[in-house]
Amino acid sequence: VIQYFGVLQPHLAAIRALCDAHDLRMIEDCALSLLSGTAPAGHVFATCIHDARKRRMNTKGIAKLAGVAALSCSASAMAHNYTYIDALYLDTDPDFGDDYDGFGIGGAAAVSPDLHLFGQISDQDELERLTAGLALNHRLQPGLDLVAGASFESVEIGNSDDTGIGLRADLRWMVPDTRFELSPGLRYVDLYDDGDTALRVAGRYGVTPTVKLQAAMEFADDADTVSAGARFEF
């Protein structure tokens, strides 16, 4: 009887009784007996075969598989999610005039491993804004992604409104052995026949595997914006 990979065959006692009744000697093949557990292979039949070399090979193989599994889990834990919803409070300070503060909701939806849709809508007193676009996310190394995208932009300030385009580029870096993510980036928006470039720095902290607290500061030519809120990942 062969114990495949040390997993015991069923009804061993009945097989042994049958052999004894017919005066037969059966051989138990226990060359790979590592997985036999609390009832080790080789305890039922009159003769058994063990192979120490195979057992060592099996032990090494399982150790290698365990190592690969650990690395896979680590890489998965550092992978960035591109399907989420953001709930935000925003405060925009223009170069001239009063501040605009209010709330916004945004999010993203992955359409492939390397591509996602994104958008945000906000209402800050007299400033209302809509962003919708498509972005490419490319993994540079475990925990570090490059994100680049383009967007449609719509803005309304009081009785004035305009539409235009936007470009963005960000890094998303998961700080090793922590729950922190840092995300520096650049934004370009062309509205009211005027291009505006901004430097953006964001940070996130994972409260749970699917909920993160976040804050960001954006420094543009015409206005600076501070935001804070939560991200819910799916």
Coordinates of C-alpha atoms in Angstrom, one line a residue:
V1 CA 0.0 0.0 0.0
I2 CA 1.4 3.4 -1.0
Q3 CA 0.9 6.3 1.3
Y4 CA 1.0 9.1 -1.2
F5 CA 3.0 12.0 0.2
G6 CA 2.6 10.5 3.6
V7 CA -1.2 10.9 3.5
L8 CA -2.6 7.7 5.0
Q9 CA -4.9 5.5 2.9
P10 CA -8.3 4.8 4.5
H11 CA -9.2 1.5 6.2
L12 CA -5.7 0.4 7.0
A13 CA -6.7 -1.7 9.9
A14 CA -9.3 -3.6 7.7
I15 CA -6.6 -4.2 5.1
R16 CA -4.2 -5.5 7.7
A17 CA -6.9 -7.9 9.1
L18 CA -7.6 -9.2 5.5
C19 CA -3.9 -9.8 5.0
D20 CA -3.6 -11.7 8.3
A21 CA -6.6 -13.8 7.5
H22 CA -5.1 -15.0 4.3
D23 CA -1.5 -15.2 5.7
L24 CA -0.2 -12.5 3.5
R25 CA 2.6 -10.0 4.2
M26 CA 1.9 -6.6 2.9
I27 CA 4.5 -3.9 2.3
E28 CA 3.8 -0.2 3.2
D29 CA 5.5 2.4 1.1
C30 CA 6.2 5.3 3.4
A31 CA 8.9 7.0 1.3
L32 CA 7.2 10.4 1.8
S33 CA 5.7 10.3 5.3
L34 CA 6.1 13.9 6.3
L35 CA 2.4 14.7 6.2
S36 CA 1.2 11.6 8.1
G37 CA 0.6 13.7 11.3
T38 CA -0.2 12.2 14.6
A39 CA -0.7 8.7 13.2
P40 CA 2.6 8.2 11.4
A41 CA 2.9 6.0 8.3
G42 CA 4.6 2.7 8.8
H43 CA 2.7 1.5 12.0
V44 CA 0.2 -0.9 10.4
F45 CA 1.9 -3.4 8.1
A46 CA 4.5 -6.0 8.7
T47 CA 7.1 -4.3 6.5
C48 CA 7.5 -0.7 5.6
I49 CA 9.9 1.3 3.4
H50 CA 11.2 4.7 4.3
D51 CA 13.4 7.0 2.2
A52 CA 15.3 9.5 4.3
R53 CA 16.5 11.3 1.1
K54 CA 13.0 11.9 -0.1
R55 CA 11.9 13.0 3.3
R56 CA 14.6 15.6 3.3
M57 CA 13.7 16.7 -0.2
N58 CA 10.0 16.9 0.8
T59 CA 10.9 19.0 3.9
K60 CA 13.0 21.4 1.8
G61 CA 10.3 21.6 -0.8
I62 CA 7.6 22.5 1.7
A63 CA 10.0 25.1 3.2
K64 CA 10.5 26.7 -0.2
L65 CA 6.7 26.7 -0.8
A66 CA 6.2 28.4 2.6
G67 CA 8.8 31.0 1.7
V68 CA 7.1 31.7 -1.6
A69 CA 3.7 31.9 0.1
A70 CA 5.1 34.4 2.6
L71 CA 6.6 36.6 -0.1
S72 CA 3.3 36.5 -2.0
C73 CA 1.4 37.5 1.1
S74 CA 3.9 40.3 1.7
A75 CA 3.6 41.6 -1.9
S76 CA -0.2 41.4 -1.7
A77 CA -0.2 43.4 1.5
M78 CA 1.8 46.2 -0.2
A79 CA -0.3 46.3 -3.4
H80 CA -2.3 49.5 -3.9
N81 CA -6.1 49.4 -4.4
Y82 CA -7.7 51.3 -7.2
T83 CA -11.3 50.8 -6.4
Y84 CA -12.4 53.1 -3.6
I85 CA -14.6 56.0 -2.4
D86 CA -13.3 59.2 -0.8
A87 CA -15.2 61.4 1.6
L88 CA -13.5 64.7 2.0
Y89 CA -13.5 68.1 3.6
L90 CA -11.8 70.8 1.5
D91 CA -10.6 74.3 2.1
T92 CA -9.4 76.4 -0.8
D93 CA -7.5 79.6 -0.3
P94 CA -7.2 81.7 -3.5
D95 CA -4.6 84.4 -4.0
F96 CA -7.4 87.0 -3.9
G97 CA -10.7 86.9 -2.2
D98 CA -12.3 84.7 0.5
D99 CA -11.6 81.1 1.3
Y100 CA -13.9 78.4 -0.1
D101 CA -14.6 75.5 2.2
G102 CA -17.0 72.6 1.9
F103 CA -17.3 68.9 1.2
G104 CA -16.5 66.5 -1.7
I105 CA -16.9 62.9 -2.7
G106 CA -14.7 61.1 -5.1
G107 CA -13.4 57.7 -6.0
A108 CA -12.0 55.3 -8.5
A109 CA -12.9 52.0 -10.2
A110 CA -10.3 49.6 -11.6
V111 CA -11.2 48.5 -15.1
S112 CA -8.0 46.3 -15.5
P113 CA -4.9 45.6 -13.4
D114 CA -3.2 48.7 -14.9
L115 CA -6.1 51.1 -15.6
H116 CA -8.7 52.8 -13.6
L117 CA -11.4 55.5 -13.8
F118 CA -11.4 58.3 -11.3
G119 CA -13.6 61.3 -10.4
Q120 CA -14.5 63.8 -7.8
I121 CA -17.3 66.3 -7.2
S122 CA -17.1 69.1 -4.6
D123 CA -19.3 71.9 -3.3
Q124 CA -17.3 74.7 -1.5
D125 CA -19.6 77.7 -1.0
E126 CA -19.5 79.5 -4.3
L127 CA -16.9 77.1 -5.8
E128 CA -18.3 73.9 -7.4
R129 CA -16.0 71.5 -9.2
L130 CA -16.3 68.2 -11.1
T131 CA -13.4 66.0 -12.2
A132 CA -13.7 62.8 -14.3
G133 CA -10.9 60.9 -16.0
L134 CA -8.9 57.8 -16.8
A135 CA -5.5 56.9 -15.3
L136 CA -2.8 54.3 -15.8
N137 CA -1.2 52.8 -12.7
H138 CA 2.1 51.1 -13.1
R139 CA 3.9 49.1 -10.4
L140 CA 7.6 50.2 -10.2
Q141 CA 8.4 47.9 -7.3
P142 CA 6.5 46.3 -4.4
G143 CA 4.7 49.1 -2.6
L144 CA 5.6 51.8 -5.1
D145 CA 3.3 52.7 -8.0
L146 CA 3.4 55.4 -10.7
V147 CA 0.0 56.9 -11.6
A148 CA -0.6 59.1 -14.6
G149 CA -3.9 60.3 -16.0
A150 CA -6.0 62.8 -17.9
S151 CA -9.3 64.3 -16.9
F152 CA -12.3 66.4 -17.9
E153 CA -12.6 69.4 -15.6
S154 CA -15.7 71.6 -14.9
V155 CA -15.7 74.5 -12.5
E156 CA -18.3 77.1 -11.4
I157 CA -17.4 80.1 -9.3
G158 CA -20.4 82.2 -8.5
N159 CA -22.0 83.1 -11.8
S160 CA -18.9 82.1 -13.8
D161 CA -18.3 78.6 -15.1
D162 CA -15.9 76.9 -17.5
T163 CA -14.7 73.5 -18.7
G164 CA -11.3 72.3 -19.6
I165 CA -8.8 69.5 -19.3
G166 CA -6.5 68.2 -16.6
L167 CA -3.3 66.1 -16.4
R168 CA -1.9 64.4 -13.3
A169 CA 1.1 62.3 -12.2
D170 CA 1.5 60.7 -8.8
L171 CA 3.6 58.3 -6.9
R172 CA 2.0 56.0 -4.3
W173 CA 4.5 54.6 -1.8
M174 CA 3.6 52.2 1.0
V175 CA 6.1 52.8 3.8
P176 CA 7.6 49.4 4.6
D177 CA 6.4 47.7 7.8
T178 CA 3.9 50.5 8.6
R179 CA 0.3 51.4 7.7
F180 CA 1.4 54.7 6.1
E181 CA 1.1 55.6 2.5
L182 CA 2.8 58.7 1.0
S183 CA 1.7 60.2 -2.4
P184 CA 3.5 63.2 -3.9
G185 CA 2.3 64.4 -7.3
L186 CA 1.7 67.1 -9.8
R187 CA -1.5 68.5 -11.3
Y188 CA -2.1 70.6 -14.3
V189 CA -5.5 72.2 -15.1
D190 CA -6.4 74.4 -18.1
L191 CA -9.5 76.5 -17.2
Y192 CA -10.6 80.0 -18.1
D193 CA -7.9 80.0 -20.8
D194 CA -5.2 79.8 -18.2
G195 CA -3.1 76.8 -17.3
D196 CA -2.4 76.2 -13.6
T197 CA 0.2 73.8 -12.2
A198 CA 0.1 72.4 -8.7
L199 CA 2.3 70.4 -6.4
R200 CA 0.3 68.0 -4.3
V201 CA 1.4 66.0 -1.2
A202 CA -1.0 63.4 0.3
G203 CA -0.7 60.9 3.1
R204 CA -2.9 58.0 4.2
Y205 CA -3.0 55.8 7.3
G206 CA -4.7 52.5 7.3
V207 CA -7.1 52.2 10.2
T208 CA -8.3 48.8 8.9
P209 CA -7.4 46.9 5.7
T210 CA -10.2 48.7 3.9
V211 CA -10.5 52.1 5.7
K212 CA -7.9 54.8 5.6
L213 CA -7.7 58.3 7.0
Q214 CA -6.1 60.8 4.6
A215 CA -5.0 64.4 4.3
A216 CA -3.5 66.4 1.4
M217 CA -2.1 69.8 0.6
E218 CA -2.1 71.2 -2.9
F219 CA 0.0 74.3 -3.8
A220 CA -1.1 75.9 -7.1
D221 CA -0.3 79.1 -8.9
D222 CA -3.7 80.7 -8.2
A223 CA -4.9 78.9 -5.0
D224 CA -3.9 76.5 -2.3
T225 CA -6.1 73.7 -1.1
V226 CA -6.1 71.5 2.1
S227 CA -8.3 68.4 2.3
A228 CA -8.9 65.7 4.9
G229 CA -11.2 62.7 5.1
A230 CA -11.5 59.0 4.8
R231 CA -11.0 56.4 2.0
F232 CA -13.1 53.2 1.8
E233 CA -11.5 50.6 -0.4
F234 CA -13.3 47.6 -2.1

